[in-house]
């Protein structure tokens, strides 16, 4: 079954090293070569029969079919010298950026296979090096080598390839344990558990489960058709200094001397530090001779402010607020700003204070992000917006309504309805509050929106209706409400459902099949190989599911198998 050339998505997988491909030598793990050969031997990573039928080049690997009409092919480019990530430096990250630049027009997306120990530094650096990015660049790796029986490498690499191959997320991202993060928002938080990274001050961009859930409202937007610009001139003489109680002024003085040109100061709490006169004088003198000082909190979450005397004193000493940046992102931003030629000290400080690659949350947007992740009620946010910010409020109305729907905040939704907008409008991703509530399973919110007369079958940018999201989220009460309101799956949504039904049948997932049936899907639809879910269930020995499918096929027992809404 050969597809047209236009349905092929070509990826470049750049293998720089790291745990994922390591092998044991002399009792220790060292970077191992031959990752492509290992992937070629795994059916999950290469459909050899289909690749031959399509006449693909020998160096090209082909992922098995997905639920879309896209064939995902990829080429593995393995570095001659593979690195443990602890040995990675700015020079190696520049080499990665230049490799992406060299092959930018040849491929639709890029996956970088990298060690985890310094991956947060790598994603932050690359986010600043790659300007005007219009394709997905996703870094991934593993806590356990892919050659080990029980490992996370296969799942991480496959997820990164699927996301880069099926979607255009024009950012430098990190994919780990089924979650896609903005690259300059992550930090490593665990050395052994598979869930090794977190994004403390920004929700995840996407999550892989029974379906791919992408928060398009958080994904950075492509601005026009500007060409890719790679910034290779990154300043190496930048440093991190973590303050601690009683830190000697002499130590700080020694640390701030040339050749250091910029320092990220990791301070206490919300950006506070000692108020000793001699220490503040050292900071003031360093700032006056042109040293850039960027203030970041040692806390995982929260923002730097000058609410306390300690924070005000540091600001007065010439330090620039790093807002809610991670230390990794702050160091990368310093390196980038100092590498820009011909800028005055004030211009560099102004650049540091700007949100360049989504690395920091501006004060105006922070309440909205907190609301979307449950940290602040949307009703409180709406009340706090004064008449002076009415235009801003109106611009954010669709996103505010979606945030309210996500958190199940009926009071906020009712307030928005009284204000005259938001409940039927689509956000950046094309989703309405009904989409969001259906995906989250908030049946009370869904009921309220339907009673308010919102459109029941609006499709988002991915062509998904609220009904489809409710089915994939396994929210049977929401499915019942939507069906009662007249919702139907579109022909586009049903186009590839046969493969999904066969997958559920092979797992004996009767609940999942029942939800698709409740939503109006024909459970007799064949999968990509022409076999029906019934044949798949019988072959897999799933007798209960096979009996259920046979009863539907014969038209018997319909009342007994009906799902209550």
Coordinates of C-alpha atoms in Angstrom, one line a residue:
X1 CA 0.0 0.0 0.0
X2 CA 2.3 2.8 -1.2
X3 CA 1.4 6.3 -0.3
X4 CA 2.0 9.4 -2.3
X5 CA 5.3 11.3 -1.8
X6 CA 3.4 14.2 -0.3
X7 CA 2.2 12.0 2.7
X8 CA 5.8 11.2 3.7
X9 CA 7.3 13.1 6.7
X10 CA 11.1 12.9 6.7
X11 CA 13.1 13.3 9.9
X12 CA 16.7 13.5 10.8
X13 CA 17.6 11.7 14.1
X14 CA 21.0 13.1 15.3
X15 CA 22.6 10.7 17.7
X16 CA 25.2 12.5 19.8
X17 CA 25.5 9.9 22.6
X18 CA 24.1 9.6 26.1
X19 CA 22.7 6.7 28.1
X20 CA 20.2 5.5 25.5
X21 CA 22.8 3.8 23.3
X22 CA 25.3 2.9 26.1
X23 CA 26.8 -0.5 26.6
X24 CA 28.7 -2.0 29.5
X25 CA 32.5 -2.1 29.2
X26 CA 34.6 -3.1 32.1
X27 CA 31.7 -2.8 34.5
X28 CA 30.9 0.8 33.5
X29 CA 28.5 2.3 30.9
X30 CA 30.1 4.0 27.9
X31 CA 28.5 5.5 24.8
X32 CA 27.8 2.7 22.2
X33 CA 27.9 3.0 18.5
X34 CA 25.5 1.3 16.0
X35 CA 22.2 2.7 17.2
X36 CA 20.8 2.6 13.7
X37 CA 21.4 -1.1 13.4
X38 CA 19.7 -1.7 16.7
X39 CA 16.7 0.3 15.6
X40 CA 16.5 -1.4 12.3
X41 CA 16.2 -4.8 14.1
X42 CA 13.2 -3.6 16.1
X43 CA 9.8 -3.8 14.2
X44 CA 8.5 -0.9 16.3
X45 CA 11.1 1.4 14.8
X46 CA 11.4 0.0 11.2
X47 CA 8.8 -1.6 8.9
X48 CA 11.2 -3.4 6.7
X49 CA 8.6 -5.0 4.4
X50 CA 6.8 -1.7 3.8
X51 CA 10.1 0.2 3.3
X52 CA 11.1 -2.3 0.6
X53 CA 7.7 -1.9 -1.1
X54 CA 8.0 1.9 -1.1
X55 CA 11.6 1.6 -2.5
X56 CA 13.1 3.7 0.3
X57 CA 16.9 4.2 0.3
X58 CA 19.0 1.8 2.4
X59 CA 19.9 4.4 5.1
X60 CA 16.2 5.3 5.6
X61 CA 14.1 3.8 8.4
X62 CA 10.3 3.7 8.3
X63 CA 8.0 3.7 11.3
X64 CA 5.0 1.4 11.1
X65 CA 1.7 3.0 10.1
X66 CA 0.1 5.5 12.4
X67 CA -3.6 6.5 12.7
X68 CA -2.8 9.3 10.2
X69 CA -2.1 9.1 6.4
X70 CA 1.6 10.2 7.0
X71 CA 4.5 7.8 6.5
X72 CA 7.2 8.8 8.9
X73 CA 10.7 8.1 7.6
X74 CA 13.9 9.0 9.4
X75 CA 17.7 8.8 8.9
X76 CA 20.0 8.3 11.8
X77 CA 23.1 10.6 11.7
X78 CA 25.6 9.2 14.3
X79 CA 28.5 11.4 15.5
X80 CA 31.9 9.8 15.0
X81 CA 32.7 10.6 18.6
X82 CA 29.8 9.9 20.9
X83 CA 29.5 11.9 24.2
X84 CA 28.5 11.2 27.7
X85 CA 26.4 14.3 28.3
X86 CA 28.6 15.3 31.2
X87 CA 31.3 16.1 28.6
X88 CA 29.0 18.2 26.4
X89 CA 29.9 21.9 26.1
X90 CA 28.7 24.9 24.1
X91 CA 30.9 23.8 21.3
X92 CA 29.0 20.5 20.9
X93 CA 25.7 22.3 21.1
X94 CA 26.8 24.7 18.4
X95 CA 27.7 21.7 16.3
X96 CA 24.2 20.3 16.7
X97 CA 22.7 23.6 15.7
X98 CA 24.9 23.9 12.6
X99 CA 24.0 20.3 11.6
X100 CA 20.3 21.2 11.8
X101 CA 21.0 24.3 9.7
X102 CA 22.9 22.2 7.1
X103 CA 20.0 19.8 6.7
X104 CA 17.1 22.2 7.5
X105 CA 15.6 22.1 4.0
X106 CA 15.9 18.4 3.5
X107 CA 13.9 17.3 6.5
X108 CA 10.5 18.1 8.1
X109 CA 11.7 17.8 11.6
X110 CA 14.6 16.8 13.8
X111 CA 15.1 14.5 16.8
X112 CA 18.3 14.9 18.8
X113 CA 19.4 11.9 20.9
X114 CA 21.3 13.3 23.9
X115 CA 22.4 12.3 27.4
X116 CA 20.0 13.3 30.2
X117 CA 22.5 14.8 32.7
X118 CA 22.9 18.0 30.7
X119 CA 19.9 17.8 28.5
X120 CA 18.2 20.8 30.1
X121 CA 21.3 22.9 29.4
X122 CA 21.3 21.6 25.8
X123 CA 17.6 22.4 25.1
X124 CA 18.0 25.8 26.6
X125 CA 21.2 26.6 24.6
X126 CA 19.7 25.3 21.4
X127 CA 16.5 27.3 21.9
X128 CA 18.5 30.5 21.8
X129 CA 20.9 29.3 19.0
X130 CA 18.0 28.5 16.6
X131 CA 16.1 31.7 15.8
X132 CA 13.0 31.7 13.5
X133 CA 12.5 28.0 13.9
X134 CA 9.6 26.7 11.9
X135 CA 10.1 23.0 12.4
X136 CA 10.0 20.7 15.4
X137 CA 13.4 20.0 17.1
X138 CA 12.9 17.5 19.9
X139 CA 15.6 16.2 22.2
X140 CA 15.2 12.9 24.0
X141 CA 17.3 10.3 25.8
X142 CA 16.9 7.6 28.5
X143 CA 17.6 6.8 32.1
X144 CA 18.3 3.2 31.1
X145 CA 20.1 2.0 27.9
X146 CA 17.8 0.9 25.0
X147 CA 19.6 -2.5 24.9
X148 CA 18.4 -3.3 28.4
X149 CA 15.4 -5.5 28.7
X150 CA 13.5 -3.0 30.9
X151 CA 14.2 0.5 29.7
X152 CA 12.6 3.9 28.9
X153 CA 14.7 4.6 25.8
X154 CA 12.5 2.9 23.3
X155 CA 9.3 4.7 24.5
X156 CA 11.1 8.1 24.6
X157 CA 12.6 7.8 21.2
X158 CA 9.5 6.5 19.6
X159 CA 7.4 9.3 21.1
X160 CA 9.8 11.9 19.9
X161 CA 9.8 10.5 16.4
X162 CA 6.0 10.4 16.3
X163 CA 5.5 13.9 17.6
X164 CA 8.2 15.4 15.2
X165 CA 6.7 13.3 12.3
X166 CA 3.0 14.1 12.8
X167 CA 3.0 17.7 14.1
X168 CA 4.7 21.0 13.5
X169 CA 5.7 22.3 17.0
X170 CA 8.2 25.1 16.0
X171 CA 10.3 25.0 19.2
X172 CA 13.2 23.3 20.7
X173 CA 11.5 20.7 22.9
X174 CA 12.3 17.9 25.3
X175 CA 10.3 14.6 25.2
X176 CA 10.5 12.3 28.2
X177 CA 8.1 9.8 29.8
X178 CA 5.2 10.6 27.5
X179 CA 5.5 14.4 28.0
X180 CA 6.6 17.1 25.7
X181 CA 8.2 20.1 27.4
X182 CA 9.4 23.5 26.1
X183 CA 13.1 23.0 26.1
X184 CA 14.1 26.1 28.0
X185 CA 11.6 25.5 30.8
X186 CA 12.9 22.1 32.0
X187 CA 15.2 20.9 34.7
X188 CA 16.3 17.4 35.6
X189 CA 14.8 16.3 38.9
X190 CA 15.5 12.6 39.3
X191 CA 18.6 10.4 38.5
X192 CA 16.9 7.0 38.3
X193 CA 13.1 7.2 37.9
X194 CA 11.9 7.3 34.3
X195 CA 10.1 10.6 35.0
X196 CA 13.4 12.4 35.1
X197 CA 12.4 16.0 34.1
X198 CA 9.8 18.6 35.1
X199 CA 8.8 22.0 33.9
X200 CA 8.2 24.0 37.1
X201 CA 6.8 27.2 35.7
X202 CA 5.0 26.2 32.5
X203 CA 2.5 23.4 31.8
X204 CA 3.6 20.7 29.4
X205 CA 3.1 21.3 25.7
X206 CA 1.8 17.8 24.9
X207 CA 1.2 14.4 26.4
X208 CA 1.0 11.0 24.7
X209 CA -1.6 8.6 26.0
X210 CA -4.4 6.9 24.2
X211 CA -4.3 10.0 22.0
X212 CA -1.9 12.9 21.6
X213 CA -3.1 15.9 23.6
X214 CA -1.4 19.1 22.5
X215 CA -1.9 22.5 24.3
X216 CA -1.7 24.6 21.2
X217 CA -2.4 27.7 23.2
X218 CA 1.1 27.3 24.8
X219 CA 3.0 26.4 21.6
X220 CA 4.9 29.4 20.2
X221 CA 3.6 30.8 17.0
X222 CA 5.5 31.0 13.7
X223 CA 6.0 34.7 12.8
X224 CA 6.0 34.9 9.0
X225 CA 8.4 33.1 6.8
X226 CA 11.7 34.4 8.1
X227 CA 14.7 32.1 7.4
X228 CA 16.3 30.1 10.1
X229 CA 19.1 31.9 11.8
X230 CA 21.8 30.0 13.8
X231 CA 23.6 31.9 16.5
X232 CA 27.0 30.2 16.8
X233 CA 28.7 33.0 18.7
X234 CA 27.7 32.0 22.2
X235 CA 29.8 33.5 25.1
X236 CA 31.6 30.7 27.0
X237 CA 32.7 32.9 30.0
X238 CA 29.4 32.7 31.8
X239 CA 28.9 31.1 35.3
X240 CA 26.5 30.1 38.0
X241 CA 26.9 31.2 41.6
X242 CA 24.6 29.7 44.2
X243 CA 24.3 31.9 47.3
X244 CA 24.2 30.3 50.7
X245 CA 23.8 31.8 54.2
X246 CA 27.0 33.5 55.3
X247 CA 28.8 33.3 51.9
X248 CA 32.0 35.2 52.3
X249 CA 32.3 38.5 50.4
X250 CA 35.9 37.5 49.4
X251 CA 34.6 34.4 47.7
X252 CA 32.0 36.4 45.7
X253 CA 34.7 39.0 44.8
X254 CA 37.0 36.3 43.5
X255 CA 34.1 34.7 41.5
X256 CA 33.2 37.9 39.7
X257 CA 36.6 38.6 38.3
X258 CA 37.5 38.4 34.5
X259 CA 37.4 36.5 32.3
X260 CA 33.8 35.9 33.6
X261 CA 31.4 38.3 31.7
X262 CA 28.1 37.2 33.0
X263 CA 26.8 35.4 36.2
X264 CA 23.5 33.8 37.1
X265 CA 23.1 34.4 40.8
X266 CA 20.9 31.7 42.3
X267 CA 19.3 33.6 45.2
X268 CA 17.0 32.7 48.1
X269 CA 13.2 32.6 47.8
X270 CA 11.7 35.3 45.6
X271 CA 15.2 36.6 44.6
X272 CA 16.5 37.7 47.9
X273 CA 20.1 37.8 49.1
X274 CA 22.3 39.1 52.0
X275 CA 22.0 42.9 52.5
X276 CA 25.6 43.2 53.9
X277 CA 27.0 46.5 52.7
X278 CA 30.4 45.0 51.6
X279 CA 28.7 42.2 49.6
X280 CA 26.3 44.7 47.8
X281 CA 29.3 46.9 47.1
X282 CA 31.1 44.1 45.3
X283 CA 28.0 43.4 43.2
X284 CA 27.6 47.1 42.4
X285 CA 31.3 47.4 41.3
X286 CA 31.0 44.3 39.1
X287 CA 27.9 45.7 37.4
X288 CA 29.5 49.0 36.9
X289 CA 32.5 47.5 35.0
X290 CA 30.1 45.7 32.7
X291 CA 29.5 42.3 34.3
X292 CA 26.0 41.1 33.6
X293 CA 24.3 39.8 36.7
X294 CA 21.0 37.8 36.3
X295 CA 19.0 37.0 39.4
X296 CA 17.2 33.6 39.5
X297 CA 15.6 31.9 42.5
X298 CA 17.0 28.7 44.0
X299 CA 13.3 27.6 44.3
X300 CA 11.9 25.3 41.6
X301 CA 8.7 27.3 41.3
X302 CA 7.9 31.0 41.5
X303 CA 9.2 34.3 40.3
X304 CA 11.9 36.7 41.3
X305 CA 10.5 39.9 42.7
X306 CA 11.7 42.9 44.8
X307 CA 8.9 42.7 47.4
X308 CA 11.5 42.1 50.2
X309 CA 14.3 44.3 51.2
X310 CA 16.8 41.6 50.2
X311 CA 15.5 41.5 46.7
X312 CA 15.3 45.3 46.5
X313 CA 18.9 45.5 47.6
X314 CA 20.1 43.1 44.9
X315 CA 18.1 45.0 42.2
X316 CA 19.7 48.2 43.4
X317 CA 23.1 46.6 43.0
X318 CA 22.5 46.3 39.3
X319 CA 21.1 42.8 39.0
X320 CA 18.5 42.0 36.3
X321 CA 15.5 39.9 37.3
X322 CA 15.4 36.5 35.8
X323 CA 11.7 36.3 36.5
X324 CA 10.7 32.5 36.6
X325 CA 13.6 31.2 34.4
X326 CA 15.4 28.0 35.3
X327 CA 19.1 28.3 36.0
X328 CA 19.8 26.4 32.8
X329 CA 17.7 28.8 30.7
X330 CA 19.2 31.8 32.5
X331 CA 22.8 30.6 31.8
X332 CA 21.9 30.0 28.1
X333 CA 20.3 33.4 27.8
X334 CA 23.4 35.1 29.2
X335 CA 25.6 33.2 26.8
X336 CA 23.3 34.3 23.9
X337 CA 23.0 37.9 24.9
X338 CA 26.7 38.3 25.5
X339 CA 27.5 36.7 22.2
X340 CA 25.5 39.3 20.3
X341 CA 28.1 41.8 18.8
X342 CA 27.9 45.6 19.1
X343 CA 25.4 45.9 21.9
X344 CA 25.7 48.4 24.7
X345 CA 25.4 47.3 28.4
X346 CA 21.9 48.8 28.6
X347 CA 20.9 47.1 25.4
X348 CA 22.1 43.7 26.8
X349 CA 20.2 44.3 30.0
X350 CA 17.1 45.2 28.0
X351 CA 17.5 42.0 26.0
X352 CA 17.8 39.9 29.2
X353 CA 14.6 41.3 30.5
X354 CA 12.7 40.4 27.3
X355 CA 11.0 37.1 26.7
X356 CA 12.9 35.9 23.6
X357 CA 12.1 32.2 23.2
X358 CA 9.3 31.5 25.7
X359 CA 11.9 31.1 28.5
X360 CA 10.1 33.4 31.0
X361 CA 6.6 34.4 31.9
X362 CA 5.8 38.0 31.5
X363 CA 3.9 39.5 34.5
X364 CA 0.7 40.1 32.4
X365 CA 0.6 36.4 31.3
X366 CA 1.5 34.7 34.5
X367 CA -2.0 34.7 36.1
X368 CA -3.4 33.2 32.9
X369 CA -0.9 30.4 33.0
X370 CA -1.5 29.8 36.7
X371 CA -5.2 29.7 36.0
X372 CA -4.8 27.1 33.2
X373 CA -2.8 24.9 35.5
X374 CA -5.2 25.3 38.5
X375 CA -3.0 27.6 40.6
X376 CA -5.5 30.5 40.6
X377 CA -9.2 30.6 40.0
X378 CA -10.2 32.2 36.7
X379 CA -12.9 34.0 38.5
X380 CA -10.3 35.8 40.7
X381 CA -8.3 36.7 37.6
X382 CA -11.3 38.2 35.9
X383 CA -12.2 40.3 38.9
X384 CA -8.6 41.5 39.1
X385 CA -8.7 42.8 35.6
X386 CA -9.6 46.5 35.8
X387 CA -11.2 48.7 33.1
X388 CA -7.8 49.9 32.2
X389 CA -6.9 46.4 31.0
X390 CA -10.3 45.7 29.4
X391 CA -8.7 45.4 25.9
X392 CA -6.2 42.8 27.2
X393 CA -9.1 40.9 28.9
X394 CA -11.0 40.8 25.6
X395 CA -8.0 39.5 23.7
X396 CA -7.6 36.7 26.3
X397 CA -11.3 35.9 26.6
X398 CA -11.2 32.6 24.6
X399 CA -8.2 31.4 26.5
X400 CA -9.7 32.5 29.8
X401 CA -12.9 30.6 29.0
X402 CA -10.8 27.5 28.1
X403 CA -8.9 27.8 31.3
X404 CA -12.1 27.9 33.3
X405 CA -13.4 24.9 31.4
X406 CA -10.2 23.0 32.1
X407 CA -10.4 23.7 35.9
X408 CA -14.1 23.0 36.0
X409 CA -14.8 26.6 37.2
X410 CA -18.5 27.1 36.6
X411 CA -18.5 30.5 38.4
X412 CA -15.9 31.9 36.0
X413 CA -17.8 30.5 33.0
X414 CA -21.0 32.2 34.1
X415 CA -19.1 35.4 34.7
X416 CA -17.7 35.2 31.2
X417 CA -21.2 34.6 29.8
X418 CA -22.5 37.7 31.5
X419 CA -19.6 39.7 30.1
X420 CA -20.7 38.7 26.7
X421 CA -18.0 36.5 25.2
X422 CA -15.7 33.6 25.2
X423 CA -17.9 30.6 25.5
X424 CA -18.2 29.9 21.7
X425 CA -15.0 31.4 20.6
X426 CA -11.9 29.3 19.6
X427 CA -8.5 29.8 21.2
X428 CA -5.1 29.6 19.5
X429 CA -5.5 25.8 19.0
X430 CA -9.0 26.2 17.5
X431 CA -10.6 24.7 20.6
X432 CA -13.7 26.0 22.4
X433 CA -14.4 25.6 26.1
X434 CA -16.6 22.6 25.1
X435 CA -13.6 20.9 23.6
X436 CA -11.6 21.5 26.8
X437 CA -14.4 20.4 29.2
X438 CA -15.1 17.3 27.1
X439 CA -11.4 16.3 27.1
X440 CA -11.2 16.9 30.9
X441 CA -14.4 15.0 31.6
X442 CA -16.2 17.8 33.4
X443 CA -19.7 16.7 32.7
X444 CA -21.3 19.6 34.7
X445 CA -19.4 22.1 32.6
X446 CA -20.4 20.3 29.4
X447 CA -24.0 20.3 30.5
X448 CA -23.8 24.1 31.3
X449 CA -22.3 24.9 28.0
X450 CA -24.8 22.8 26.0
X451 CA -27.7 24.5 27.8
X452 CA -26.1 27.8 26.9
X453 CA -26.4 26.9 23.2
X454 CA -22.8 26.5 22.2
X455 CA -22.0 24.7 18.9
X456 CA -21.7 21.0 19.6
X457 CA -19.6 19.9 16.6
X458 CA -17.0 22.6 16.2
X459 CA -13.6 21.2 15.1
X460 CA -10.2 22.3 16.4
X461 CA -7.1 22.8 14.3
X462 CA -6.5 19.0 14.3
X463 CA -10.0 18.3 13.0
X464 CA -11.2 17.0 16.4
X465 CA -14.7 17.5 17.8
X466 CA -15.6 17.6 21.5
X467 CA -17.2 14.2 21.0
X468 CA -13.9 12.7 19.7
X469 CA -12.0 14.1 22.7
X470 CA -14.6 12.7 25.1
X471 CA -14.3 9.3 23.6
X472 CA -10.5 9.2 23.7
X473 CA -10.6 10.6 27.2
X474 CA -13.0 7.7 28.2
X475 CA -15.6 10.0 29.7
X476 CA -18.8 8.1 29.0
X477 CA -21.1 10.6 30.8
X478 CA -19.8 13.4 28.6
X479 CA -20.2 11.2 25.5
X480 CA -23.9 10.6 26.5
X481 CA -24.5 14.4 27.0
X482 CA -23.0 15.2 23.6
X483 CA -24.8 12.5 21.7
X484 CA -28.1 13.6 23.3
X485 CA -27.3 17.1 22.1
X486 CA -26.9 15.8 18.5
X487 CA -23.2 15.4 18.3
X488 CA -21.8 13.1 15.6
X489 CA -18.3 12.0 14.6
X490 CA -17.3 13.5 11.3
X491 CA -16.3 11.4 8.3
X492 CA -12.7 12.7 8.8
X493 CA -12.7 11.6 12.4
X494 CA -14.0 8.1 11.4
X495 CA -11.6 7.8 8.5
X496 CA -8.9 5.9 10.4
X497 CA -10.9 4.7 13.3
X498 CA -10.7 1.1 12.1
X499 CA -7.0 0.8 13.1
X500 CA -7.8 2.3 16.6
X501 CA -10.7 -0.2 17.0
X502 CA -8.4 -3.1 16.1
X503 CA -5.9 -2.0 18.6
X504 CA -8.5 -1.9 21.4
X505 CA -9.8 -5.3 20.3
X506 CA -6.3 -6.8 20.4
X507 CA -5.9 -5.6 24.0
X508 CA -9.4 -6.9 25.1
X509 CA -10.4 -3.3 25.8
X510 CA -14.2 -3.7 25.8
X511 CA -14.8 -0.4 27.6
X512 CA -13.0 1.5 24.8
X513 CA -14.9 -0.3 22.1
X514 CA -18.2 0.5 23.9
X515 CA -17.4 4.2 24.0
X516 CA -16.7 4.3 20.3
X517 CA -20.0 2.4 19.7
X518 CA -21.8 4.9 21.9
X519 CA -20.4 7.7 19.9
X520 CA -21.8 6.2 16.7
X521 CA -18.8 4.5 15.2
X522 CA -19.2 1.3 13.2
X523 CA -17.3 -1.4 15.1
X524 CA -17.0 -3.5 12.0
X525 CA -14.6 -1.1 10.3
X526 CA -11.3 -2.8 9.3
X527 CA -7.9 -1.7 10.3
X528 CA -5.0 -0.8 7.9
X529 CA -4.4 -4.4 7.1
X530 CA -8.0 -5.1 6.2
X531 CA -8.9 -7.2 9.2
X532 CA -11.9 -6.3 11.3
X533 CA -11.8 -5.8 15.1
X534 CA -13.7 -9.1 15.5
X535 CA -11.1 -11.0 13.6
X536 CA -8.4 -9.3 15.7
X537 CA -10.1 -10.2 19.0
X538 CA -10.6 -13.8 18.0
X539 CA -7.0 -14.1 16.9
X540 CA -5.8 -12.6 20.2
X541 CA -8.0 -14.9 22.2
X542 CA -10.1 -12.0 23.7
X543 CA -13.3 -14.1 24.0
X544 CA -15.4 -11.5 25.8
X545 CA -14.7 -8.8 23.4
X546 CA -15.3 -11.2 20.4
X547 CA -18.7 -12.1 21.9
X548 CA -19.5 -8.4 22.3
X549 CA -18.6 -7.6 18.7
X550 CA -20.4 -10.7 17.3
X551 CA -23.6 -9.6 19.2
X552 CA -23.4 -6.2 17.5
X553 CA -22.7 -7.7 14.2
X554 CA -25.8 -9.9 14.4
X555 CA -27.9 -7.0 15.7
X556 CA -28.7 -9.0 18.9
X557 CA -28.6 -7.8 22.5
X558 CA -28.5 -4.1 21.6
X559 CA -30.5 -3.1 24.6
X560 CA -28.3 -5.2 26.9
X561 CA -25.2 -3.6 25.7
X562 CA -26.5 0.0 25.7
X563 CA -24.4 2.4 27.8
X564 CA -26.1 4.6 30.3
X565 CA -25.2 8.3 29.6

